[in-house]
Short mmCIF file of C-alpha atoms in Angstrom, two decimals:
data_model
loop_
_atom_site.label_atom_id
_atom_site.label_comp_id
_atom_site.label_asym_id
_atom_site.label_seq_id
_atom_site.Cartn_x
_atom_site.Cartn_y
_atom_site.Cartn_z
CA MET E 1 -8.28 1.74 -52.41
CA THR E 2 -11.24 -0.19 -53.87
CA ALA E 3 -14.46 -0.90 -51.98
CA MET E 4 -13.57 -4.61 -51.97
CA THR E 5 -10.16 -3.89 -50.43
CA THR E 6 -11.70 -1.55 -47.89
CA GLY E 7 -14.25 -4.17 -46.93
CA HIS E 8 -11.55 -6.83 -46.52
CA THR E 9 -9.47 -4.48 -44.35
CA SER E 10 -12.49 -3.67 -42.19
CA ARG E 11 -13.24 -7.35 -41.67
CA ALA E 12 -9.61 -8.06 -40.84
CA ASP E 13 -9.55 -5.20 -38.32
CA ALA E 14 -12.81 -6.43 -36.78
CA ASN E 15 -11.40 -9.96 -36.53
CA ARG E 16 -8.22 -8.67 -34.92
CA ARG E 17 -10.19 -6.62 -32.38
CA ARG E 18 -12.43 -9.57 -31.56
CA ILE E 19 -9.42 -11.86 -31.09
CA LEU E 20 -7.84 -9.33 -28.71
CA ASP E 21 -11.04 -8.89 -26.69
CA VAL E 22 -11.58 -12.64 -26.42
CA ALA E 23 -7.90 -13.27 -25.67
CA LEU E 24 -7.98 -10.81 -22.77
CA ALA E 25 -11.07 -12.49 -21.30
CA GLU E 26 -9.62 -15.97 -21.78
CA LEU E 27 -6.21 -15.11 -20.33
CA LEU E 28 -7.76 -13.43 -17.31
CA ARG E 29 -9.85 -16.56 -16.79
CA ASP E 30 -6.99 -18.95 -17.49
CA PRO E 31 -3.46 -17.44 -17.60
CA ASP E 32 -2.24 -20.57 -19.38
CA ALA E 33 -4.82 -20.37 -22.17
CA SER E 34 -3.30 -21.53 -25.46
CA MET E 35 -3.68 -20.00 -28.90
CA ASP E 36 -5.99 -22.94 -29.73
CA GLN E 37 -8.25 -22.07 -26.79
CA ILE E 38 -8.31 -18.42 -27.77
CA ALA E 39 -9.13 -19.29 -31.38
CA ARG E 40 -12.02 -21.55 -30.33
CA ALA E 41 -13.39 -18.92 -27.96
CA ALA E 42 -13.18 -16.30 -30.72
CA GLY E 43 -14.92 -18.60 -33.19
CA VAL E 44 -12.04 -18.65 -35.66
CA VAL E 45 -9.47 -21.19 -36.77
CA ARG E 46 -6.01 -21.13 -35.24
CA ARG E 47 -4.52 -19.99 -38.54
CA THR E 48 -6.57 -16.78 -38.31
CA VAL E 49 -5.16 -15.98 -34.87
CA TYR E 50 -1.61 -16.63 -36.07
CA GLY E 51 -2.30 -14.49 -39.12
CA HIS E 52 -2.68 -11.51 -36.81
CA PHE E 53 -0.25 -12.53 -34.08
CA PRO E 54 2.77 -14.69 -34.92
CA SER E 55 3.07 -16.02 -31.36
CA ARG E 56 1.34 -16.08 -27.99
CA GLU E 57 4.00 -13.68 -26.75
CA ALA E 58 3.16 -11.22 -29.55
CA LEU E 59 -0.53 -11.44 -28.66
CA ILE E 60 0.16 -10.71 -24.99
CA ALA E 61 2.51 -7.85 -25.92
CA THR E 62 -0.29 -6.30 -27.99
CA LEU E 63 -2.70 -6.62 -25.07
CA VAL E 64 -0.14 -4.87 -22.87
CA ASP E 65 0.18 -2.08 -25.46
CA ASP E 66 -3.61 -1.68 -25.46
CA ALA E 67 -3.61 -1.52 -21.66
CA VAL E 68 -0.90 1.14 -21.64
CA ALA E 69 -2.81 3.21 -24.23
CA ALA E 70 -5.96 3.02 -22.10
CA VAL E 71 -4.04 4.02 -18.98
CA GLU E 72 -2.40 6.96 -20.79
CA ALA E 73 -5.79 8.21 -22.00
CA VAL E 74 -7.44 8.25 -18.57
CA HIS E 75 -4.27 9.62 -16.94
CA THR E 76 -4.28 12.60 -19.30
CA ALA E 77 -8.01 13.21 -18.98
CA ALA E 78 -7.94 13.04 -15.17
CA ARG E 79 -5.21 15.70 -14.88
CA ASP E 80 -6.58 18.01 -17.55
CA GLY E 81 -7.24 21.47 -16.14
CA VAL E 82 -6.32 20.54 -12.54
CA ALA E 83 -3.94 23.15 -11.12
CA ASP E 84 -3.19 21.60 -7.72
CA PRO E 85 -0.43 18.97 -8.16
CA ALA E 86 -1.70 16.84 -5.26
CA GLU E 87 -5.22 16.77 -6.64
CA ALA E 88 -3.89 16.04 -10.12
CA VAL E 89 -1.90 13.05 -8.82
CA ALA E 90 -4.84 11.75 -6.78
CA ARG E 91 -7.28 12.08 -9.69
CA SER E 92 -4.81 10.36 -11.99
CA VAL E 93 -4.19 7.40 -9.66
CA LEU E 94 -7.92 6.89 -9.05
CA ALA E 95 -8.69 7.01 -12.77
CA VAL E 96 -5.73 4.83 -13.72
CA TRP E 97 -6.61 2.28 -11.07
CA ASP E 98 -10.10 1.83 -12.55
CA ILE E 99 -8.42 0.80 -15.80
CA ALA E 100 -5.47 -1.01 -14.24
CA ASP E 101 -7.73 -3.15 -12.08
CA ARG E 102 -9.11 -4.74 -15.25
CA TYR E 103 -5.61 -5.47 -16.45
CA ARG E 104 -3.85 -6.32 -13.17
CA LEU E 105 -3.94 -10.08 -13.81
CA LEU E 106 -2.69 -9.41 -17.32
CA THR E 107 0.27 -7.51 -15.85
CA ALA E 108 1.23 -10.53 -13.77
CA LEU E 109 0.88 -12.73 -16.84
CA ALA E 110 2.81 -10.31 -19.04
CA GLN E 111 5.79 -10.49 -16.74
CA ARG E 112 6.27 -14.06 -17.97
CA THR E 113 6.48 -13.03 -21.62
CA VAL E 114 7.09 -9.27 -21.71
CA THR E 115 9.95 -8.28 -19.43
CA MET E 116 9.37 -5.64 -16.77
CA GLN E 117 11.88 -3.55 -18.70
CA GLY E 118 9.61 -3.81 -21.72
CA ILE E 119 6.60 -2.76 -19.66
CA ARG E 120 8.54 0.19 -18.22
CA GLU E 121 9.56 1.27 -21.72
CA ARG E 122 5.91 1.26 -22.78
CA LEU E 123 5.09 3.49 -19.80
CA ALA E 124 7.82 6.06 -20.62
CA PRO E 125 5.44 8.78 -21.96
CA LEU E 126 3.24 8.41 -18.88
CA ARG E 127 6.29 8.63 -16.63
CA ARG E 128 7.53 11.81 -18.32
CA ASP E 129 4.19 13.48 -17.62
CA ALA E 130 4.29 12.28 -14.01
CA VAL E 131 7.79 13.71 -13.59
CA ALA E 132 6.60 17.13 -14.80
CA HIS E 133 3.73 17.18 -12.30
CA LEU E 134 5.94 15.94 -9.47
CA GLN E 135 8.54 18.60 -10.25
CA GLN E 136 5.85 21.27 -10.19
CA GLY E 137 4.65 19.98 -6.82
CA LEU E 138 8.18 19.91 -5.42
CA ASP E 139 8.84 23.45 -6.69
CA ASP E 140 5.57 24.71 -5.19
CA GLY E 141 6.17 23.01 -1.84
CA VAL E 142 3.08 20.81 -2.24
CA PHE E 143 5.33 17.73 -2.29
CA ALA E 144 8.41 17.07 -0.20
CA SER E 145 10.85 14.28 -0.94
CA PRO E 146 14.57 13.59 -0.65
CA LEU E 147 14.26 12.09 -4.13
CA PRO E 148 14.41 14.03 -7.39
CA ALA E 149 11.21 13.99 -9.44
CA GLU E 150 12.53 11.35 -11.85
CA ALA E 151 13.32 8.89 -9.05
CA LEU E 152 10.08 9.66 -7.24
CA ALA E 153 8.09 8.88 -10.39
CA TYR E 154 9.87 5.53 -10.62
CA VAL E 155 9.07 4.74 -6.98
CA GLN E 156 5.40 5.61 -7.46
CA GLU E 157 5.19 3.50 -10.62
CA GLN E 158 6.61 0.51 -8.78
CA THR E 159 4.21 1.15 -5.90
CA ILE E 160 1.27 0.80 -8.27
CA PHE E 161 2.65 -2.49 -9.61
CA ALA E 162 3.23 -3.74 -6.06
CA LEU E 163 -0.34 -2.88 -5.04
CA MET E 164 -1.67 -4.70 -8.11
CA GLU E 165 0.28 -7.77 -6.99
CA ALA E 166 -1.07 -7.33 -3.45
CA VAL E 167 -4.62 -7.45 -4.83
CA ASN E 168 -3.76 -10.48 -6.99
CA ASP E 169 -2.38 -12.26 -3.92
CA GLY E 170 -5.44 -11.46 -1.81
CA LEU E 171 -3.57 -9.11 0.53
CA LEU E 172 -5.61 -6.02 -0.37
CA PRO E 173 -9.39 -6.01 -1.02
CA THR E 174 -10.25 -4.88 -4.55
CA GLU E 175 -12.81 -2.36 -3.32
CA GLU E 176 -10.17 -0.59 -1.20
CA ALA E 177 -7.32 -0.76 -3.69
CA GLY E 178 -7.94 2.43 -5.67
CA ARG E 179 -8.28 4.59 -2.58
CA SER E 180 -5.27 2.94 -0.95
CA ALA E 181 -3.18 3.41 -4.10
CA ALA E 182 -4.00 7.13 -4.33
CA VAL E 183 -3.24 7.77 -0.64
CA THR E 184 -0.02 5.74 -0.81
CA VAL E 185 1.23 7.61 -3.88
CA LEU E 186 0.46 10.98 -2.30
CA THR E 187 2.19 10.11 0.98
CA SER E 188 5.23 8.86 -0.93
CA ALA E 189 5.49 12.40 -2.31
CA GLY E 190 5.48 13.84 1.20
CA VAL E 191 1.81 14.80 1.45
CA PRO E 192 0.73 14.32 5.10
CA ALA E 193 -1.32 11.15 5.52
CA THR E 194 -4.36 12.96 6.93
CA ARG E 195 -4.34 15.46 4.05
CA ALA E 196 -3.88 12.69 1.49
CA ALA E 197 -6.71 10.59 2.94
CA ALA E 198 -9.06 13.59 3.14
CA LEU E 199 -8.32 14.62 -0.45
CA VAL E 200 -8.93 11.11 -1.79
CA ARG E 201 -12.17 10.77 0.21
CA GLU E 202 -13.35 14.08 -1.22
CA LEU E 203 -12.58 13.03 -4.80
CA ILE E 204 -14.26 9.65 -4.39
CA ALA E 205 -17.33 11.29 -2.86
#
């Protein structure tokens, strides 16, 4: 690859990243923002935006993919080296919520263009990891549930989405949402509420 080609590719990648960053900000500010608005905010012509993303739906799908990648990264880092399944789950939810809170309005927007099935498919690797930790907790007696690990992981995933919607609708204060999400997920796995609340307080402190 020549230096000229490399330089062109680098500029194209930089343009694409800038369009994505600006698009996220614009869509969070105005969920109905058009491709024209995004192009103007990014300082490029509309043709440049369409050169990277053939449709508004494709742009939003890419933003969702970026969000899922960010969530997967913090989820993995938060659980790394943590032996206690309850602590691992709590650390993961707290870390994921910090990322998810930035994207929670995007999730509501994405449901208009990317089906919930599509979002769930993107989360499949994350869910598989959650199932493994839940199964370990069930086997060790740390968790107790009438549900198998696979179903419990699904319930917890939907709980996180529901809490994001609760924040979007003004039913849950943003500053309490991460703590509430972690405690709710732990109690759904059968951890006593007092133990769950104490563990989350300790981790936050």
